[in-house]
Amino acid sequence: AMHLCLDLSSQIDTVEADGPGIDLAPGEVAKGVTLIKAGDSSPVTAGDFAIQAIVSAALQRFFPEDAFMGEEDAGDLREDEDLRALTQRLCGIPEELMLEAIDRGVQPIPEGQRYWVLDPID
């Protein structure tokens, strides 16, 4: 029961944590939607990447033994400097740590290991 309480507490801390809280200029909003995902043609925004980085980094901090499953990888961010910079501004995590946190969501999960799933609503 205590472990479950810690799990739930970390989720609440992540949701309630203060983010960088930045204002975006109209041109920056357009730059943030520069990628269309193959397969389902859904847009991937800087916000999608930033949220995955924030959640992944928080879970890594609270539960370093747990795995994490996310929807995105950082490959496109590595190729698009503007999208990468905007994502970094939104999440407030240093660039290399941000990319690692995002990529953590697409790593294979060993059988039997506890894992967290981020399934954003598009």
Tab-separated table of N, CA, C and O in Angstrom:
chain	number	residue	atom	x	y	z
A	1	ALA	N	0.832	-1.189	0.000
A	1	ALA	CA	0.000	0.000	0.000
A	1	ALA	C	0.877	1.253	0.000
A	1	ALA	O	0.544	2.235	-0.646
A	2	MET	N	1.976	1.234	0.724
A	2	MET	CA	2.840	2.403	0.784
A	2	MET	C	3.432	2.719	-0.586
A	2	MET	O	3.543	3.882	-0.968
A	3	HIS	N	3.798	1.688	-1.328
A	3	HIS	CA	4.363	1.889	-2.656
A	3	HIS	C	3.330	2.547	-3.581
A	3	HIS	O	3.666	3.450	-4.351
A	4	LEU	N	2.079	2.113	-3.488
A	4	LEU	CA	1.024	2.713	-4.291
A	4	LEU	C	0.842	4.178	-3.934
A	4	LEU	O	0.682	5.035	-4.805
A	5	CYS	N	0.900	4.515	-2.662
A	5	CYS	CA	0.786	5.910	-2.228
A	5	CYS	C	1.917	6.757	-2.818
A	5	CYS	O	1.696	7.879	-3.268
A	6	LEU	N	3.126	6.233	-2.823
A	6	LEU	CA	4.256	6.948	-3.415
A	6	LEU	C	4.033	7.135	-4.911
A	6	LEU	O	4.292	8.205	-5.458
A	7	ASP	N	3.541	6.087	-5.592
A	7	ASP	CA	3.256	6.184	-7.015
A	7	ASP	C	2.276	7.309	-7.298
A	7	ASP	O	2.490	8.154	-8.167
A	8	LEU	N	1.180	7.323	-6.566
A	8	LEU	CA	0.150	8.326	-6.793
A	8	LEU	C	0.659	9.721	-6.447
A	8	LEU	O	0.366	10.687	-7.139
A	9	SER	N	1.444	9.822	-5.408
A	9	SER	CA	2.008	11.108	-5.016
A	9	SER	C	2.887	11.674	-6.117
A	9	SER	O	2.840	12.855	-6.420
A	10	SER	N	3.688	10.838	-6.756
A	10	SER	CA	4.571	11.332	-7.816
A	10	SER	C	3.767	11.811	-9.010
A	10	SER	O	4.126	12.787	-9.663
A	11	GLN	N	2.665	11.148	-9.319
A	11	GLN	CA	1.826	11.589	-10.419
A	11	GLN	C	1.261	12.971	-10.130
A	11	GLN	O	1.250	13.844	-10.996
A	12	ILE	N	0.802	13.187	-8.933
A	12	ILE	CA	0.232	14.480	-8.569
A	12	ILE	C	1.300	15.562	-8.609
A	12	ILE	O	1.083	16.646	-9.128
A	13	ASP	N	2.497	15.270	-8.088
A	13	ASP	CA	3.578	16.252	-8.127
A	13	ASP	C	3.919	16.637	-9.554
A	13	ASP	O	4.174	17.794	-9.846
A	14	THR	N	3.929	15.665	-10.464
A	14	THR	CA	4.256	15.938	-11.859
A	14	THR	C	3.204	16.832	-12.483
A	14	THR	O	3.517	17.797	-13.171
A	15	VAL	N	1.956	16.555	-12.247
A	15	VAL	CA	0.875	17.347	-12.831
A	15	VAL	C	0.854	18.755	-12.262
A	15	VAL	O	0.632	19.718	-12.984
A	16	GLU	N	1.105	18.902	-10.966
A	16	GLU	CA	1.008	20.204	-10.324
A	16	GLU	C	2.306	21.010	-10.389
A	16	GLU	O	2.318	22.171	-10.004
A	17	ALA	N	3.380	20.423	-10.862
A	17	ALA	CA	4.661	21.128	-10.895
A	17	ALA	C	4.586	22.344	-11.808
A	17	ALA	O	3.925	22.334	-12.843
A	18	ASP	N	5.259	23.416	-11.398
A	18	ASP	CA	5.304	24.615	-12.225
A	18	ASP	C	6.204	24.364	-13.419
A	18	ASP	O	7.340	23.942	-13.278
A	19	GLY	N	5.696	24.658	-14.606
A	19	GLY	CA	6.485	24.551	-15.816
A	19	GLY	C	7.110	25.897	-16.123
A	19	GLY	O	6.936	26.862	-15.380
A	20	PRO	N	7.828	25.995	-17.234
A	20	PRO	CA	8.472	27.258	-17.570
A	20	PRO	C	7.469	28.376	-17.847
A	20	PRO	O	7.789	29.536	-17.714
A	21	GLY	N	6.233	28.046	-18.236
A	21	GLY	CA	5.200	29.049	-18.430
A	21	GLY	C	5.582	30.158	-19.383
A	21	GLY	O	5.629	31.319	-19.001
A	22	ILE	N	5.859	29.821	-20.615
A	22	ILE	CA	6.293	30.838	-21.578
A	22	ILE	C	5.136	31.284	-22.455
A	22	ILE	O	4.160	30.573	-22.642
A	23	ASP	N	5.248	32.492	-22.971
A	23	ASP	CA	4.302	33.012	-23.956
A	23	ASP	C	4.907	32.797	-25.337
A	23	ASP	O	6.105	33.011	-25.540
A	24	LEU	N	4.065	32.379	-26.278
A	24	LEU	CA	4.535	32.148	-27.634
A	24	LEU	C	4.020	33.241	-28.562
A	24	LEU	O	2.846	33.621	-28.485
A	25	ALA	N	4.891	33.709	-29.419
A	25	ALA	CA	4.485	34.649	-30.461
A	25	ALA	C	3.704	33.865	-31.516
A	25	ALA	O	3.904	32.655	-31.676
A	26	PRO	N	2.798	34.529	-32.258
A	26	PRO	CA	2.009	33.809	-33.280
A	26	PRO	C	2.858	32.986	-34.248
A	26	PRO	O	2.511	31.866	-34.586
A	27	GLY	N	4.002	33.484	-34.665
A	27	GLY	CA	4.868	32.737	-35.575
A	27	GLY	C	5.450	31.488	-34.951
A	27	GLY	O	5.682	30.488	-35.615
A	28	GLU	N	5.673	31.527	-33.648
A	28	GLU	CA	6.226	30.356	-32.949
A	28	GLU	C	5.204	29.230	-32.873
A	28	GLU	O	5.559	28.060	-32.919
A	29	VAL	N	3.933	29.576	-32.739
A	29	VAL	CA	2.884	28.553	-32.694
A	29	VAL	C	2.889	27.766	-33.998
A	29	VAL	O	2.837	26.538	-34.001
A	30	ALA	N	2.997	28.445	-35.121
A	30	ALA	CA	3.024	27.766	-36.422
A	30	ALA	C	4.257	26.879	-36.553
A	30	ALA	O	4.186	25.771	-37.079
A	31	LYS	N	5.406	27.344	-36.052
A	31	LYS	CA	6.629	26.535	-36.100
A	31	LYS	C	6.488	25.262	-35.279
A	31	LYS	O	7.126	24.263	-35.562
A	32	GLY	N	5.657	25.317	-34.250
A	32	GLY	CA	5.505	24.186	-33.345
A	32	GLY	C	4.721	23.033	-33.924
A	32	GLY	O	4.691	21.953	-33.368
A	33	VAL	N	4.061	23.227	-35.082
A	33	VAL	CA	3.301	22.150	-35.727
A	33	VAL	C	3.915	21.941	-37.100
A	33	VAL	O	3.375	22.336	-38.111
A	34	THR	N	5.079	21.308	-37.126
A	34	THR	CA	5.791	21.169	-38.386
A	34	THR	C	5.946	19.725	-38.832
A	34	THR	O	6.599	19.456	-39.819
A	35	LEU	N	5.348	18.821	-38.100
A	35	LEU	CA	5.580	17.411	-38.371
A	35	LEU	C	4.244	16.683	-38.448
A	35	LEU	O	3.393	16.866	-37.588
A	36	ILE	N	4.055	15.909	-39.483
A	36	ILE	CA	2.861	15.073	-39.612
A	36	ILE	C	3.316	13.627	-39.512
A	36	ILE	O	4.179	13.178	-40.271
A	37	LYS	N	2.734	12.899	-38.560
A	37	LYS	CA	3.142	11.527	-38.305
A	37	LYS	C	2.689	10.603	-39.431
A	37	LYS	O	1.526	10.611	-39.820
A	38	ALA	N	3.620	9.835	-39.941
A	38	ALA	CA	3.282	8.848	-40.966
A	38	ALA	C	2.374	7.784	-40.368
A	38	ALA	O	2.471	7.457	-39.193
A	39	GLY	N	1.484	7.260	-41.178
A	39	GLY	CA	0.611	6.178	-40.713
A	39	GLY	C	-0.766	6.670	-40.370
A	39	GLY	O	-1.749	6.203	-40.913
A	40	ASP	N	-0.861	7.651	-39.444
A	40	ASP	CA	-2.193	8.137	-39.077
A	40	ASP	C	-2.389	9.616	-39.416
A	40	ASP	O	-3.429	10.182	-39.142
A	41	SER	N	-1.381	10.243	-40.013
A	41	SER	CA	-1.439	11.638	-40.461
A	41	SER	C	-1.793	12.623	-39.361
A	41	SER	O	-2.327	13.680	-39.618
A	42	SER	N	-1.507	12.283	-38.098
A	42	SER	CA	-1.794	13.216	-37.017
A	42	SER	C	-0.610	14.158	-36.828
A	42	SER	O	0.543	13.762	-37.002
A	43	PRO	N	-0.891	15.411	-36.477
A	43	PRO	CA	0.213	16.352	-36.257
A	43	PRO	C	0.943	16.047	-34.960
A	43	PRO	O	0.345	15.602	-33.986
A	44	VAL	N	2.241	16.265	-34.969
A	44	VAL	CA	3.050	16.156	-33.758
A	44	VAL	C	3.586	17.554	-33.498
A	44	VAL	O	4.209	18.152	-34.365
A	45	THR	N	3.317	18.070	-32.316
A	45	THR	CA	3.703	19.439	-31.997
A	45	THR	C	4.865	19.477	-31.019
A	45	THR	O	5.190	18.477	-30.375
A	46	ALA	N	5.439	20.663	-30.897
A	46	ALA	CA	6.475	20.862	-29.885
A	46	ALA	C	5.910	20.548	-28.508
A	46	ALA	O	6.611	20.014	-27.643
A	47	GLY	N	4.638	20.854	-28.301
A	47	GLY	CA	3.986	20.547	-27.030
A	47	GLY	C	3.940	19.056	-26.750
A	47	GLY	O	4.130	18.622	-25.614
A	48	ASP	N	3.681	18.247	-27.794
A	48	ASP	CA	3.679	16.785	-27.629
A	48	ASP	C	5.047	16.294	-27.153
A	48	ASP	O	5.147	15.484	-26.229
A	49	PHE	N	6.094	16.784	-27.812
A	49	PHE	CA	7.444	16.379	-27.425
A	49	PHE	C	7.776	16.860	-26.013
A	49	PHE	O	8.356	16.130	-25.210
A	50	ALA	N	7.408	18.115	-25.702
A	50	ALA	CA	7.726	18.694	-24.392
A	50	ALA	C	7.051	17.927	-23.264
A	50	ALA	O	7.680	17.631	-22.244
A	51	ILE	N	5.772	17.603	-23.442
A	51	ILE	CA	5.052	16.854	-22.407
A	51	ILE	C	5.698	15.494	-22.185
A	51	ILE	O	5.881	15.049	-21.054
A	52	GLN	N	6.061	14.812	-23.277
A	52	GLN	CA	6.688	13.502	-23.116
A	52	GLN	C	8.017	13.642	-22.370
A	52	GLN	O	8.337	12.815	-21.514
A	53	ALA	N	8.779	14.681	-22.661
A	53	ALA	CA	10.058	14.889	-21.968
A	53	ALA	C	9.829	15.142	-20.485
A	53	ALA	O	10.522	14.573	-19.630
A	54	ILE	N	8.844	15.979	-20.152
A	54	ILE	CA	8.566	16.314	-18.751
A	54	ILE	C	8.135	15.074	-17.969
A	54	ILE	O	8.643	14.799	-16.878
A	55	VAL	N	7.192	14.326	-18.523
A	55	VAL	CA	6.677	13.140	-17.824
A	55	VAL	C	7.770	12.083	-17.690
A	55	VAL	O	7.972	11.509	-16.624
A	56	SER	N	8.488	11.833	-18.769
A	56	SER	CA	9.548	10.833	-18.731
A	56	SER	C	10.619	11.194	-17.708
A	56	SER	O	11.057	10.351	-16.919
A	57	ALA	N	11.048	12.460	-17.690
A	57	ALA	CA	12.088	12.889	-16.758
A	57	ALA	C	11.602	12.779	-15.307
A	57	ALA	O	12.359	12.356	-14.428
A	58	ALA	N	10.350	13.140	-15.063
A	58	ALA	CA	9.813	13.053	-13.702
A	58	ALA	C	9.734	11.602	-13.237
A	58	ALA	O	10.101	11.286	-12.100
A	59	LEU	N	9.267	10.725	-14.112
A	59	LEU	CA	9.183	9.312	-13.734
A	59	LEU	C	10.565	8.712	-13.519
A	59	LEU	O	10.753	7.891	-12.620
A	60	GLN	N	11.516	9.120	-14.316
A	60	GLN	CA	12.891	8.638	-14.146
A	60	GLN	C	13.434	9.073	-12.783
A	60	GLN	O	14.103	8.316	-12.098
A	61	ARG	N	13.101	10.289	-12.387
A	61	ARG	CA	13.561	10.801	-11.097
A	61	ARG	C	12.905	10.050	-9.934
A	61	ARG	O	13.565	9.655	-8.987
A	62	PHE	N	11.587	9.845	-10.005
A	62	PHE	CA	10.865	9.198	-8.914
A	62	PHE	C	11.010	7.680	-8.913
A	62	PHE	O	11.019	7.058	-7.865
A	63	PHE	N	11.063	7.088	-10.102
A	63	PHE	CA	11.075	5.626	-10.232
A	63	PHE	C	12.149	5.182	-11.228
A	63	PHE	O	11.842	4.742	-12.330
A	64	PRO	N	13.416	5.294	-10.869
A	64	PRO	CA	14.488	4.991	-11.816
A	64	PRO	C	14.514	3.535	-12.292
A	64	PRO	O	15.070	3.251	-13.353
A	65	GLU	N	13.887	2.635	-11.560
A	65	GLU	CA	13.868	1.221	-11.960
A	65	GLU	C	12.736	0.902	-12.932
A	65	GLU	O	12.724	-0.160	-13.541
A	66	ASP	N	11.773	1.815	-13.072
A	66	ASP	CA	10.620	1.575	-13.940
A	66	ASP	C	10.921	1.990	-15.370
A	66	ASP	O	11.697	2.909	-15.619
A	67	ALA	N	10.266	1.318	-16.305
A	67	ALA	CA	10.368	1.682	-17.719
A	67	ALA	C	9.274	2.691	-18.048
A	67	ALA	O	8.361	2.932	-17.259
A	68	PHE	N	9.362	3.267	-19.227
A	68	PHE	CA	8.411	4.282	-19.667
A	68	PHE	C	8.104	4.040	-21.148
A	68	PHE	O	9.013	3.787	-21.938
A	69	MET	N	6.834	4.107	-21.506
A	69	MET	CA	6.423	3.952	-22.894
A	69	MET	C	5.715	5.228	-23.330
A	69	MET	O	4.732	5.646	-22.735
A	70	GLY	N	6.254	5.856	-24.357
A	70	GLY	CA	5.657	7.073	-24.906
A	70	GLY	C	5.376	6.895	-26.382
A	70	GLY	O	5.670	5.853	-26.972
A	71	GLU	N	4.839	7.938	-26.966
A	71	GLU	CA	4.421	7.856	-28.368
A	71	GLU	C	5.480	8.367	-29.339
A	71	GLU	O	5.522	7.965	-30.489
A	72	GLU	N	6.349	9.262	-28.883
A	72	GLU	CA	7.291	9.932	-29.786
A	72	GLU	C	8.723	9.475	-29.540
A	72	GLU	O	9.049	8.971	-28.478
A	73	ASP	N	9.565	9.692	-30.552
A	73	ASP	CA	11.009	9.597	-30.369
A	73	ASP	C	11.590	10.941	-30.784
A	73	ASP	O	10.912	11.751	-31.399
A	74	ALA	N	12.826	11.189	-30.441
A	74	ALA	CA	13.428	12.499	-30.661
A	74	ALA	C	14.137	12.634	-32.001
A	74	ALA	O	14.784	13.647	-32.256
A	75	GLY	N	14.000	11.657	-32.876
A	75	GLY	CA	14.681	11.717	-34.171
A	75	GLY	C	14.364	12.969	-34.971
A	75	GLY	O	15.258	13.618	-35.521
A	76	ASP	N	13.082	13.325	-35.037
A	76	ASP	CA	12.687	14.517	-35.794
A	76	ASP	C	13.203	15.795	-35.136
A	76	ASP	O	13.531	16.764	-35.827
A	77	LEU	N	13.275	15.806	-33.824
A	77	LEU	CA	13.811	16.984	-33.134
A	77	LEU	C	15.290	17.179	-33.445
A	77	LEU	O	15.767	18.304	-33.559
A	78	ARG	N	15.999	16.073	-33.571
A	78	ARG	CA	17.430	16.177	-33.879
A	78	ARG	C	17.650	16.765	-35.267
A	78	ARG	O	18.666	17.389	-35.522
A	79	GLU	N	16.683	16.580	-36.159
A	79	GLU	CA	16.811	17.077	-37.539
A	79	GLU	C	16.242	18.478	-37.736
A	79	GLU	O	16.559	19.135	-38.713
A	80	ASP	N	15.383	18.944	-36.829
A	80	ASP	CA	14.694	20.228	-36.991
A	80	ASP	C	15.075	21.148	-35.839
A	80	ASP	O	14.517	21.076	-34.747
A	81	GLU	N	16.022	22.044	-36.098
A	81	GLU	CA	16.563	22.913	-35.052
A	81	GLU	C	15.496	23.816	-34.425
A	81	GLU	O	15.472	24.015	-33.210
A	82	ASP	N	14.590	24.366	-35.254
A	82	ASP	CA	13.550	25.254	-34.726
A	82	ASP	C	12.579	24.498	-33.817
A	82	ASP	O	12.214	24.981	-32.742
A	83	LEU	N	12.149	23.321	-34.252
A	83	LEU	CA	11.229	22.514	-33.454
A	83	LEU	C	11.902	22.065	-32.153
A	83	LEU	O	11.295	22.093	-31.083
A	84	ARG	N	13.178	21.702	-32.248
A	84	ARG	CA	13.936	21.275	-31.058
A	84	ARG	C	14.062	22.435	-30.069
A	84	ARG	O	13.846	22.272	-28.868
A	85	ALA	N	14.380	23.626	-30.556
A	85	ALA	CA	14.538	24.789	-29.684
A	85	ALA	C	13.216	25.161	-29.011
A	85	ALA	O	13.186	25.479	-27.817
A	86	LEU	N	12.123	25.121	-29.755
A	86	LEU	CA	10.827	25.445	-29.174
A	86	LEU	C	10.418	24.398	-28.144
A	86	LEU	O	9.923	24.734	-27.065
A	87	THR	N	10.646	23.131	-28.445
A	87	THR	CA	10.340	22.062	-27.492
A	87	THR	C	11.133	22.260	-26.209
A	87	THR	O	10.591	22.138	-25.101
A	88	GLN	N	12.397	22.606	-26.337
A	88	GLN	CA	13.250	22.815	-25.159
A	88	GLN	C	12.744	24.003	-24.345
A	88	GLN	O	12.689	23.942	-23.120
A	89	ARG	N	12.334	25.067	-25.000
A	89	ARG	CA	11.775	26.219	-24.275
A	89	ARG	C	10.510	25.824	-23.522
A	89	ARG	O	10.279	26.272	-22.404
A	90	LEU	N	9.671	24.997	-24.143
A	90	LEU	CA	8.409	24.610	-23.516
A	90	LEU	C	8.610	23.719	-22.291
A	90	LEU	O	7.903	23.855	-21.300
A	91	CYS	N	9.563	22.801	-22.372
A	91	CYS	CA	9.724	21.856	-21.255
A	91	CYS	C	10.719	22.344	-20.215
A	91	CYS	O	10.664	21.895	-19.064
A	92	GLY	N	11.633	23.228	-20.595
A	92	GLY	CA	12.591	23.750	-19.630
A	92	GLY	C	13.650	22.766	-19.187
A	92	GLY	O	14.283	22.954	-18.160
A	93	ILE	N	13.851	21.708	-19.953
A	93	ILE	CA	14.857	20.687	-19.637
A	93	ILE	C	16.040	20.905	-20.572
A	93	ILE	O	15.840	21.141	-21.769
A	94	PRO	N	17.269	20.830	-20.077
A	94	PRO	CA	18.429	20.983	-20.962
A	94	PRO	C	18.314	20.057	-22.187
A	94	PRO	O	17.834	18.923	-22.082
A	95	GLU	N	18.759	20.565	-23.324
A	95	GLU	CA	18.517	19.894	-24.608
A	95	GLU	C	18.867	18.411	-24.625
A	95	GLU	O	18.047	17.585	-25.018
A	96	GLU	N	20.068	18.037	-24.249
A	96	GLU	CA	20.467	16.629	-24.346
A	96	GLU	C	19.630	15.755	-23.416
A	96	GLU	O	19.223	14.651	-23.786
A	97	LEU	N	19.341	16.248	-22.218
A	97	LEU	CA	18.491	15.489	-21.289
A	97	LEU	C	17.070	15.373	-21.820
A	97	LEU	O	16.411	14.348	-21.653
A	98	MET	N	16.584	16.429	-22.484
A	98	MET	CA	15.263	16.409	-23.089
A	98	MET	C	15.182	15.324	-24.168
A	98	MET	O	14.237	14.527	-24.197
A	99	LEU	N	16.182	15.275	-25.040
A	99	LEU	CA	16.190	14.279	-26.114
A	99	LEU	C	16.243	12.864	-25.543
A	99	LEU	O	15.533	11.967	-26.012
A	100	GLU	N	17.072	12.657	-24.522
A	100	GLU	CA	17.161	11.344	-23.879
A	100	GLU	C	15.835	10.953	-23.229
A	100	GLU	O	15.405	9.802	-23.313
A	101	ALA	N	15.186	11.916	-22.578
A	101	ALA	CA	13.909	11.646	-21.907
A	101	ALA	C	12.844	11.250	-22.923
A	101	ALA	O	12.055	10.329	-22.687
A	102	ILE	N	12.816	11.927	-24.055
A	102	ILE	CA	11.836	11.592	-25.096
A	102	ILE	C	12.121	10.207	-25.649
A	102	ILE	O	11.215	9.377	-25.771
A	103	ASP	N	13.374	9.936	-25.980
A	103	ASP	CA	13.729	8.628	-26.547
A	103	ASP	C	13.503	7.480	-25.571
A	103	ASP	O	13.299	6.338	-25.983
A	104	ARG	N	13.527	7.764	-24.291
A	104	ARG	CA	13.279	6.722	-23.287
A	104	ARG	C	11.910	6.077	-23.506
A	104	ARG	O	11.706	4.902	-23.198
A	105	GLY	N	10.960	6.826	-24.091
A	105	GLY	CA	9.612	6.316	-24.302
A	105	GLY	C	9.476	5.273	-25.385
A	105	GLY	O	8.426	4.635	-25.491
A	106	VAL	N	10.505	5.093	-26.189
A	106	VAL	CA	10.406	4.113	-27.274
A	106	VAL	C	11.425	2.977	-27.136
A	106	VAL	O	11.630	2.216	-28.074
A	107	GLN	N	12.033	2.866	-25.958
A	107	GLN	CA	12.993	1.790	-25.713
A	107	GLN	C	12.240	0.491	-25.413
A	107	GLN	O	11.154	0.526	-24.840
A	108	PRO	N	12.803	-0.652	-25.786
A	108	PRO	CA	12.155	-1.928	-25.454
A	108	PRO	C	12.004	-2.081	-23.937
A	108	PRO	O	12.866	-1.658	-23.165
A	109	ILE	N	10.901	-2.675	-23.531
A	109	ILE	CA	10.623	-2.882	-22.109
A	109	ILE	C	10.840	-4.358	-21.790
A	109	ILE	O	10.184	-5.218	-22.378
A	110	PRO	N	11.765	-4.653	-20.885
A	110	PRO	CA	12.006	-6.051	-20.521
A	110	PRO	C	10.743	-6.693	-19.926
A	110	PRO	O	9.986	-6.045	-19.200
A	111	GLU	N	10.548	-7.939	-20.267
A	111	GLU	CA	9.387	-8.669	-19.762
A	111	GLU	C	9.397	-8.680	-18.235
A	111	GLU	O	10.423	-8.885	-17.601
A	112	GLY	N	8.247	-8.422	-17.662
A	112	GLY	CA	8.094	-8.450	-16.222
A	112	GLY	C	8.451	-7.154	-15.513
A	112	GLY	O	8.224	-7.033	-14.315
A	113	GLN	N	9.001	-6.193	-16.236
A	113	GLN	CA	9.360	-4.924	-15.603
A	113	GLN	C	8.134	-4.017	-15.540
A	113	GLN	O	7.337	-3.953	-16.477
A	114	ARG	N	7.980	-3.310	-14.422
A	114	ARG	CA	6.880	-2.362	-14.319
A	114	ARG	C	7.173	-1.191	-15.247
A	114	ARG	O	8.321	-0.756	-15.388
A	115	TYR	N	6.126	-0.689	-15.895
A	115	TYR	CA	6.313	0.451	-16.789
A	115	TYR	C	5.109	1.376	-16.735
A	115	TYR	O	4.016	1.007	-16.329
A	116	TRP	N	5.356	2.602	-17.142
A	116	TRP	CA	4.353	3.662	-17.194
A	116	TRP	C	4.078	3.955	-18.658
A	116	TRP	O	4.991	3.935	-19.482
A	117	VAL	N	2.823	4.266	-18.992
A	117	VAL	CA	2.435	4.544	-20.373
A	117	VAL	C	1.887	5.964	-20.450
A	117	VAL	O	1.007	6.337	-19.682
A	118	LEU	N	2.413	6.744	-21.386
A	118	LEU	CA	1.885	8.073	-21.675
A	118	LEU	C	1.119	7.964	-22.982
A	118	LEU	O	1.698	7.656	-24.025
A	119	ASP	N	-0.190	8.194	-22.916
A	119	ASP	CA	-1.034	8.111	-24.105
A	119	ASP	C	-1.781	9.432	-24.244
A	119	ASP	O	-2.874	9.585	-23.736
A	120	PRO	N	-1.153	10.393	-24.908
A	120	PRO	CA	-1.775	11.706	-25.009
A	120	PRO	C	-3.027	11.686	-25.883
A	120	PRO	O	-3.166	10.853	-26.771
A	121	ILE	N	-3.891	12.601	-25.597
A	121	ILE	CA	-5.119	12.758	-26.409
A	121	ILE	C	-4.803	13.748	-27.507
A	121	ILE	O	-4.425	14.883	-27.245
A	122	ASP	N	-4.923	13.308	-28.737
A	122	ASP	CA	-4.647	14.203	-29.881
A	122	ASP	C	-5.883	14.993	-30.251
A	122	ASP	O	-6.977	14.580	-30.138
